[in-house]
């Protein structure tokens, strides 16, 4: 296989610590503790390595990246290295001075997550009292600091009926982009799937709301929309294809082809302590395993869409079939597709079970 082009972006998961406890979190079920997190100097070295490889963007994420006291230093370092830095945050730990300090350090964009447009439900889902109100304040400080804002809204059966209001909220907060993402079922979210899966009718109504809002808000708000795979006809090109554009670094320094890759037990991941980032990207076993099309089962390998969706999502194939090398059952050509669709309708039609909140140290 020829050497891959460098990745466009790195997701730097600075920590798994987070004051919120969203049951749809895509972090792994086995969270890494603060004591195993990379220190500032190591992150700075890794950012340098990323810039040298030709990476363009770094997304500082978590967990909640603002729990790291060195976030400003890391943003400054990334900026000096020529990286565009984006902060993906729940916002509740930020104050105005810190946002200004991050902007001064070179931060270029903020993605702020909201759990709903309605405060009581938002705070129930996030498991954090007063969080929703604080996020509104944070959004105003972000815009006051001159930073562009994206509102991230994860949607599901327990907030989908508020989608119109969520869109209006994003407009009122002066966001330039709204990401409406149906829950993707990895990590904690997979544990809570039955609490979140919408019915097909709910999904269709939401899709119509998004289509109308996109038309109405042209030039005001860009709306990205991610549908739940279980009702899709074709799978998404997860991560733009395994090992093609993105890499993910965990708080302890493991380098993953996607944020959920640790859910595939057969994969072994190199760490930034063991090998240079460029070498891991080009040669590590985990990146090679599903890169390109050679690994594909016959159904995908002979399919005209194989370089459109790259066989879908490996983590989902594993979660639903027990083998990450299978065709993603979100694909209508998969023999398992109908069964997954039926499972979704069955779970969505039953009363939602209580949440298993995401907490470091174990389930609720
Ligand atoms: Fe994509 Fe494979 Fe389905 Fe073809 S068969 S559409 S490559 S997942
Ligand atoms: Fe891992 Fe899709 S989430 S490949």
Tab-separated table of C-alpha atoms and ligand atoms in Angstrom:
chain	number	residue	atom	x	y	z
A	1	UNK	CA	0.000	0.000	0.000
A	2	UNK	CA	1.406	3.450	-0.883
A	3	UNK	CA	2.070	6.010	1.873
A	4	UNK	CA	-1.151	7.784	2.889
A	5	UNK	CA	-1.616	11.539	2.564
A	6	UNK	CA	-1.226	13.299	5.914
A	7	UNK	CA	-4.351	13.669	8.036
A	8	UNK	CA	-6.247	16.946	7.785
A	9	UNK	CA	-7.227	17.085	11.432
A	10	UNK	CA	-6.338	15.725	14.837
A	11	UNK	CA	-8.845	15.273	17.619
A	12	UNK	CA	-6.913	15.874	20.828
A	13	UNK	CA	-8.875	14.340	23.686
A	14	UNK	CA	-7.108	16.140	26.497
A	15	UNK	CA	-9.036	14.396	29.265
A	16	UNK	CA	-11.975	12.139	29.935
A	17	UNK	CA	-12.919	14.182	33.005
A	18	UNK	CA	-16.162	16.084	32.573
A	19	UNK	CA	-18.618	17.775	34.923
A	20	UNK	CA	-21.507	16.626	32.736
A	21	UNK	CA	-22.661	13.024	32.552
A	22	UNK	CA	-24.457	12.778	29.203
A	23	UNK	CA	-25.704	9.227	28.682
A	24	UNK	CA	-25.028	9.513	24.918
A	25	UNK	CA	-21.346	10.318	25.332
A	26	UNK	CA	-19.181	8.695	22.681
A	27	UNK	CA	-16.267	8.298	25.093
A	28	UNK	CA	-15.382	4.670	25.830
A	29	UNK	CA	-17.025	2.866	28.715
A	30	UNK	CA	-13.581	2.478	30.341
A	31	UNK	CA	-12.642	6.122	30.898
A	32	UNK	CA	-9.009	7.155	31.396
A	33	UNK	CA	-8.298	8.775	34.756
A	34	UNK	CA	-6.562	12.097	35.351
A	35	UNK	CA	-3.404	10.322	36.556
A	36	UNK	CA	-2.871	8.751	33.117
A	37	UNK	CA	-3.276	11.995	31.117
A	38	UNK	CA	-0.403	13.263	28.948
A	39	UNK	CA	1.405	16.240	30.449
A	40	UNK	CA	1.750	19.649	28.832
A	41	UNK	CA	5.214	19.040	27.373
A	42	UNK	CA	4.123	15.811	25.707
A	43	UNK	CA	1.037	17.425	24.185
A	44	UNK	CA	3.232	20.263	22.873
A	45	UNK	CA	5.616	17.779	21.270
A	46	UNK	CA	2.696	15.904	19.708
A	47	UNK	CA	1.243	19.163	18.346
A	48	UNK	CA	4.630	19.930	16.782
A	49	UNK	CA	4.714	16.487	15.218
A	50	UNK	CA	1.208	16.978	13.845
A	51	UNK	CA	2.136	20.331	12.303
A	52	UNK	CA	5.279	18.823	10.752
A	53	UNK	CA	3.179	16.081	9.175
A	54	UNK	CA	1.015	18.671	7.452
A	55	UNK	CA	-2.030	18.484	9.739
A	56	UNK	CA	-4.121	21.660	9.372
A	57	UNK	CA	-6.522	21.597	12.303
A	58	UNK	CA	-6.552	20.512	15.907
A	59	UNK	CA	-9.801	20.007	17.756
A	60	UNK	CA	-9.318	20.241	21.514
A	61	UNK	CA	-11.866	17.923	23.001
A	62	UNK	CA	-12.530	15.497	25.845
A	63	UNK	CA	-14.318	14.773	28.142
A	64	UNK	CA	-14.303	18.440	28.914
A	65	UNK	CA	-11.035	20.021	27.684
A	66	UNK	CA	-11.427	23.139	29.853
A	67	UNK	CA	-10.724	21.082	32.996
A	68	UNK	CA	-7.094	21.201	31.797
A	69	UNK	CA	-5.394	24.256	33.283
A	70	UNK	CA	-2.866	24.209	30.444
A	71	UNK	CA	-5.461	24.622	27.684
A	72	UNK	CA	-4.363	28.199	26.889
A	73	UNK	CA	-0.751	27.035	26.644
A	74	UNK	CA	-1.693	24.208	24.296
A	75	UNK	CA	-3.756	26.539	22.105
A	76	UNK	CA	-0.859	29.006	21.991
A	77	UNK	CA	1.542	26.246	21.054
A	78	UNK	CA	-0.744	24.937	18.323
A	79	UNK	CA	-1.169	28.440	16.933
A	80	UNK	CA	2.591	29.038	16.835
A	81	UNK	CA	2.952	25.800	14.918
A	82	UNK	CA	0.463	27.018	12.312
A	83	UNK	CA	-2.439	24.805	13.393
A	84	UNK	CA	-6.025	26.078	13.315
A	85	UNK	CA	-7.478	25.354	16.744
A	86	UNK	CA	-11.058	24.596	17.603
A	87	UNK	CA	-12.463	24.028	21.081
A	88	UNK	CA	-15.226	21.461	21.568
A	89	UNK	CA	-16.715	22.173	24.973
A	90	UNK	CA	-19.740	21.785	27.221
A	91	UNK	CA	-18.905	25.308	28.407
A	92	UNK	CA	-20.013	25.084	32.021
A	93	UNK	CA	-16.522	25.629	33.499
A	94	UNK	CA	-15.715	28.699	31.394
A	95	UNK	CA	-15.835	32.317	32.472
A	96	UNK	CA	-15.414	35.451	30.408
A	97	UNK	CA	-11.758	35.993	31.327
A	98	UNK	CA	-10.810	32.471	30.272
A	99	UNK	CA	-12.568	32.806	26.932
A	100	UNK	CA	-10.703	36.047	26.308
A	101	UNK	CA	-7.433	34.351	27.277
A	102	UNK	CA	-8.125	31.492	24.878
A	103	UNK	CA	-8.929	33.937	22.087
A	104	UNK	CA	-5.700	35.820	22.836
A	105	UNK	CA	-3.805	32.519	22.676
A	106	UNK	CA	-5.048	32.041	19.119
A	107	UNK	CA	-8.199	29.957	19.464
A	108	UNK	CA	-10.155	30.319	16.220
A	109	UNK	CA	-13.483	28.613	16.807
A	110	UNK	CA	-15.736	27.257	19.551
A	111	UNK	CA	-18.204	24.401	19.366
A	112	UNK	CA	-20.559	24.562	22.333
A	113	UNK	CA	-22.818	21.622	23.142
A	114	UNK	CA	-26.445	21.981	24.231
A	115	UNK	CA	-28.571	19.096	25.480
A	116	UNK	CA	-31.924	20.712	24.607
A	117	UNK	CA	-33.549	24.142	24.192
A	118	UNK	CA	-35.579	23.577	27.334
A	119	UNK	CA	-33.569	24.096	30.542
A	120	UNK	CA	-35.042	21.423	32.801
A	121	UNK	CA	-34.747	18.667	30.205
A	122	UNK	CA	-31.270	19.828	29.135
A	123	UNK	CA	-30.023	19.715	32.710
A	124	UNK	CA	-31.633	16.319	33.296
A	125	UNK	CA	-29.925	14.846	30.208
A	126	UNK	CA	-26.541	16.383	31.030
A	127	UNK	CA	-26.864	15.489	34.709
A	128	UNK	CA	-25.679	18.996	35.670
A	129	UNK	CA	-27.866	21.508	37.507
A	130	UNK	CA	-27.794	25.023	36.040
A	131	UNK	CA	-25.716	23.917	33.065
A	132	UNK	CA	-28.126	25.097	30.391
A	133	UNK	CA	-28.354	28.638	31.748
A	134	UNK	CA	-24.563	28.821	32.009
A	135	UNK	CA	-24.153	27.712	28.402
A	136	UNK	CA	-26.268	30.652	27.222
A	137	UNK	CA	-23.946	32.992	29.050
A	138	UNK	CA	-20.875	31.260	27.633
A	139	UNK	CA	-22.237	31.590	24.090
A	140	UNK	CA	-22.566	35.355	24.595
A	141	UNK	CA	-18.973	35.612	25.905
A	142	UNK	CA	-17.685	33.584	22.970
A	143	UNK	CA	-19.311	35.938	20.484
A	144	UNK	CA	-18.193	38.995	22.490
A	145	UNK	CA	-14.612	37.721	22.225
A	146	UNK	CA	-15.065	37.708	18.453
A	147	UNK	CA	-14.957	33.938	18.109
A	148	UNK	CA	-17.210	32.128	15.641
A	149	UNK	CA	-19.643	29.774	17.339
A	150	UNK	CA	-21.066	26.407	16.368
A	151	UNK	CA	-23.886	25.008	18.474
A	152	UNK	CA	-23.677	21.227	18.799
A	153	UNK	CA	-27.049	19.649	19.497
A	154	UNK	CA	-27.259	15.908	19.939
A	155	UNK	CA	-30.851	14.874	19.255
A	156	UNK	CA	-32.883	11.769	20.149
A	157	UNK	CA	-36.357	10.704	21.162
A	158	UNK	CA	-36.173	12.703	24.413
A	159	UNK	CA	-35.572	16.120	22.814
A	160	UNK	CA	-36.471	15.766	19.114
A	161	UNK	CA	-39.843	17.430	19.570
A	162	UNK	CA	-37.970	20.630	20.483
A	163	UNK	CA	-35.935	20.752	17.287
A	164	UNK	CA	-37.626	23.932	15.981
A	165	UNK	CA	-36.770	25.650	19.280
A	166	UNK	CA	-33.188	24.347	19.202
A	167	UNK	CA	-32.754	25.906	15.764
A	168	UNK	CA	-34.230	29.215	16.958
A	169	UNK	CA	-31.943	29.067	19.997
A	170	UNK	CA	-28.880	28.732	17.746
A	171	UNK	CA	-30.008	31.783	15.753
A	172	UNK	CA	-30.609	33.772	18.949
A	173	UNK	CA	-27.128	32.841	20.192
A	174	UNK	CA	-25.650	34.240	16.963
A	175	UNK	CA	-24.139	30.898	15.987
A	176	UNK	CA	-22.897	30.631	12.432
A	177	UNK	CA	-23.379	26.881	12.346
A	178	UNK	CA	-25.622	24.357	14.055
A	179	UNK	CA	-24.757	20.702	14.100
A	180	UNK	CA	-27.886	18.612	14.611
A	181	UNK	CA	-26.527	15.143	15.205
A	182	UNK	CA	-28.672	12.157	16.039
A	183	UNK	CA	-27.001	9.998	18.668
A	184	UNK	CA	-24.452	7.582	17.220
A	185	UNK	CA	-24.355	4.358	19.174
A	186	UNK	CA	-20.818	3.848	20.449
A	187	UNK	CA	-19.334	3.987	23.965
A	188	UNK	CA	-21.837	5.124	26.601
A	189	UNK	CA	-24.446	5.829	23.959
A	190	UNK	CA	-24.614	2.149	23.040
A	191	UNK	CA	-25.474	1.328	26.669
A	192	UNK	CA	-28.364	3.809	26.455
A	193	UNK	CA	-29.579	3.063	22.941
A	194	UNK	CA	-33.117	2.098	23.953
A	195	UNK	CA	-33.495	5.405	25.812
A	196	UNK	CA	-32.524	7.443	22.745
A	197	UNK	CA	-33.570	5.791	19.496
A	198	UNK	CA	-36.379	7.794	17.877
A	199	UNK	CA	-39.183	6.193	15.919
A	200	UNK	CA	-39.049	6.401	12.141
A	201	UNK	CA	-41.921	8.917	12.265
A	202	UNK	CA	-39.997	11.155	14.700
A	203	UNK	CA	-36.948	10.963	12.483
A	204	UNK	CA	-38.907	11.882	9.349
A	205	UNK	CA	-40.520	14.839	11.122
A	206	UNK	CA	-37.102	16.052	12.303
A	207	UNK	CA	-35.620	15.708	8.827
A	208	UNK	CA	-38.451	17.854	7.440
A	209	UNK	CA	-37.845	20.498	10.138
A	210	UNK	CA	-34.163	20.658	9.192
A	211	UNK	CA	-34.932	20.910	5.471
A	212	UNK	CA	-37.378	23.795	6.027
A	213	UNK	CA	-35.005	25.614	8.390
A	214	UNK	CA	-32.105	25.307	5.951
A	215	UNK	CA	-34.212	27.027	3.327
A	216	UNK	CA	-35.528	29.719	5.698
A	217	UNK	CA	-32.155	30.484	7.286
A	218	UNK	CA	-29.972	30.542	4.176
A	219	UNK	CA	-27.226	33.095	4.756
A	220	UNK	CA	-27.939	33.205	8.522
A	221	UNK	CA	-27.239	29.731	9.863
A	222	UNK	CA	-25.598	26.688	8.311
A	223	UNK	CA	-27.195	23.472	9.585
A	224	UNK	CA	-25.296	20.188	9.455
A	225	UNK	CA	-27.434	17.128	9.951
A	226	UNK	CA	-26.333	13.631	10.971
A	227	UNK	CA	-29.043	10.950	10.820
A	228	UNK	CA	-29.193	7.811	12.972
A	229	UNK	CA	-27.519	4.984	11.080
A	230	UNK	CA	-30.106	2.425	12.094
A	231	UNK	CA	-32.652	4.027	9.762
A	232	UNK	CA	-30.239	4.886	6.960
A	233	UNK	CA	-30.231	3.201	3.544
A	234	UNK	CA	-26.540	3.759	2.935
A	235	UNK	CA	-23.878	3.948	5.628
A	236	UNK	CA	-21.962	7.110	6.345
A	237	UNK	CA	-18.332	7.338	5.244
A	238	UNK	CA	-17.274	7.210	8.868
A	239	UNK	CA	-14.299	9.511	9.541
A	240	UNK	CA	-14.179	10.030	5.761
A	241	UNK	CA	-12.726	6.507	5.568
A	242	UNK	CA	-10.544	4.734	8.143
A	243	UNK	CA	-7.063	6.278	8.316
A	244	UNK	CA	-7.683	8.699	5.441
A	245	UNK	CA	-8.188	12.150	7.007
A	246	UNK	CA	-8.339	11.990	10.800
A	247	UNK	CA	-6.604	10.707	13.822
A	248	UNK	CA	-7.619	10.765	17.424
A	249	UNK	CA	-5.328	10.947	20.439
A	250	UNK	CA	-6.713	9.728	23.762
A	251	UNK	CA	-5.930	11.449	27.091
A	252	UNK	CA	-3.235	8.830	27.774
A	253	UNK	CA	-1.701	9.188	24.300
A	254	UNK	CA	-3.110	6.233	22.384
A	255	UNK	CA	-3.469	7.074	18.703
A	256	UNK	CA	-6.757	5.882	17.225
A	257	UNK	CA	-8.246	5.997	13.731
A	258	UNK	CA	-11.553	7.123	15.290
A	259	UNK	CA	-12.805	8.094	18.726
A	260	UNK	CA	-14.571	4.751	19.251
A	261	UNK	CA	-11.901	2.445	17.859
A	262	UNK	CA	-11.063	1.025	21.286
A	263	UNK	CA	-14.442	-0.715	21.202
A	264	UNK	CA	-12.894	-3.153	18.679
A	265	UNK	CA	-10.995	-5.566	20.934
A	266	UNK	CA	-8.821	-7.105	18.220
A	267	UNK	CA	-7.029	-3.798	17.494
A	268	UNK	CA	-3.773	-2.761	19.140
A	269	UNK	CA	-2.964	0.933	19.349
A	270	UNK	CA	0.425	2.617	19.453
A	271	UNK	CA	0.992	5.542	21.781
A	272	UNK	CA	2.740	8.862	21.244
A	273	UNK	CA	5.247	7.780	23.896
A	274	UNK	CA	6.305	4.773	21.791
A	275	UNK	CA	6.475	6.093	18.226
A	276	UNK	CA	6.403	9.390	16.324
A	277	UNK	CA	2.927	10.404	15.200
A	278	UNK	CA	3.860	10.279	11.504
A	279	UNK	CA	5.075	6.704	11.845
A	280	UNK	CA	1.918	5.660	13.675
A	281	UNK	CA	-0.234	7.266	10.971
A	282	UNK	CA	1.639	5.581	8.140
A	283	UNK	CA	2.481	2.193	9.627
A	284	UNK	CA	0.639	1.244	12.777
A	285	UNK	CA	-1.324	-1.953	12.722
A	286	UNK	CA	-4.591	-0.299	13.760
A	287	UNK	CA	-4.466	2.280	10.932
A	288	UNK	CA	-3.443	-0.297	8.331
A	289	UNK	CA	-6.141	-2.769	9.302
A	290	UNK	CA	-9.091	-1.024	7.605
A	291	UNK	CA	-7.381	1.585	5.417
A	292	UNK	CA	-8.330	1.626	1.740
A	293	UNK	CA	-10.337	-1.202	0.177
A	294	UNK	CA	-8.141	-4.328	0.361
A	295	UNK	CA	-9.584	-5.421	3.714
A	296	UNK	CA	-13.188	-5.301	2.514
A	297	UNK	CA	-15.540	-8.281	2.415
A	298	UNK	CA	-16.651	-9.283	-1.083
A	299	UNK	CA	-19.955	-7.379	-0.846
A	300	UNK	CA	-18.131	-4.063	-0.390
A	301	UNK	CA	-15.094	-4.933	-2.471
A	302	UNK	CA	-17.195	-5.479	-5.570
A	303	UNK	CA	-19.483	-2.491	-4.883
A	304	UNK	CA	-19.474	0.763	-6.866
A	305	UNK	CA	-19.801	2.762	-3.630
A	306	UNK	CA	-16.699	1.316	-1.983
A	307	UNK	CA	-14.728	4.561	-2.332
A	308	UNK	CA	-17.752	6.685	-1.420
A	309	UNK	CA	-18.547	5.275	2.015
A	310	UNK	CA	-15.467	3.052	2.507
A	311	UNK	CA	-17.689	0.263	3.787
A	312	UNK	CA	-19.303	2.446	6.475
A	313	UNK	CA	-18.338	2.397	10.119
A	314	UNK	CA	-16.027	-0.277	11.547
A	315	UNK	CA	-17.112	0.347	15.130
A	316	UNK	CA	-20.747	-0.028	14.196
A	317	UNK	CA	-20.026	-3.192	12.215
A	318	UNK	CA	-18.393	-4.601	15.341
A	319	UNK	CA	-21.139	-3.414	17.700
A	320	UNK	CA	-23.899	-4.929	15.573
A	321	UNK	CA	-22.265	-8.029	14.096
A	322	UNK	CA	-19.353	-8.872	16.404
A	323	UNK	CA	-16.885	-8.541	13.496
A	324	UNK	CA	-15.450	-5.136	12.575
A	325	UNK	CA	-14.511	-6.447	9.104
A	326	UNK	CA	-18.139	-6.994	8.123
A	327	UNK	CA	-20.116	-4.603	5.936
A	328	UNK	CA	-21.747	-1.983	8.145
A	329	UNK	CA	-25.352	-3.185	8.627
A	330	UNK	CA	-26.507	0.404	8.062
A	331	UNK	CA	-26.026	-0.511	4.383
A	332	UNK	CA	-29.213	-1.750	2.747
A	333	UNK	CA	-27.181	-4.337	0.812
A	334	UNK	CA	-26.113	-6.038	4.053
A	335	UNK	CA	-28.105	-9.172	4.899
A	336	UNK	CA	-28.354	-7.795	8.455
A	337	UNK	CA	-29.838	-4.443	7.456
A	338	UNK	CA	-33.505	-5.389	7.882
A	339	UNK	CA	-32.812	-6.854	11.307
A	340	UNK	CA	-31.156	-3.637	12.492
A	341	UNK	CA	-34.037	-1.562	11.199
A	342	UNK	CA	-36.506	-3.842	13.005
A	343	UNK	CA	-34.444	-3.632	16.212
A	344	UNK	CA	-34.565	0.161	16.033
A	345	UNK	CA	-38.341	0.206	15.577
A	346	UNK	CA	-38.795	-2.256	18.431
A	347	UNK	CA	-36.614	-0.311	20.884
A	348	UNK	CA	-38.050	3.042	19.847
A	349	UNK	CA	-41.611	1.752	20.272
A	350	UNK	CA	-41.106	0.660	23.887
A	351	UNK	CA	-41.042	3.057	26.865
A	352	UNK	CA	-37.523	4.489	27.329
A	353	UNK	CA	-35.502	2.919	30.154
A	354	UNK	CA	-33.730	5.086	32.749
A	355	UNK	CA	-30.376	6.549	31.697
A	356	UNK	CA	-27.044	5.035	32.613
A	357	UNK	CA	-25.153	8.274	33.189
A	358	UNK	CA	-21.546	8.612	32.126
A	359	UNK	CA	-19.373	8.937	35.217
A	360	UNK	CA	-15.706	8.371	35.754
A	361	UNK	CA	-15.541	5.437	38.122
A	362	UNK	CA	-18.467	3.499	36.693
A	363	UNK	CA	-22.094	3.380	35.772
A	364	UNK	CA	-24.885	5.004	37.759
B	1	LIG	FE1	-20.865	0.779	1.011
B	1	LIG	FE2	-20.191	-1.812	1.249
B	1	LIG	FE3	-22.770	-1.081	1.241
B	1	LIG	FE4	-21.319	-0.910	-1.015
B	1	LIG	S1	-21.853	-2.798	0.079
B	1	LIG	S2	-22.748	0.634	-0.212
B	1	LIG	S3	-19.290	-0.298	-0.166
B	1	LIG	S4	-21.216	-0.543	2.783
B	2	LIG	FE1	-15.140	4.078	14.548
B	2	LIG	FE2	-17.042	4.743	12.749
B	2	LIG	S1	-16.904	5.304	14.863
B	2	LIG	S2	-15.143	3.755	12.395
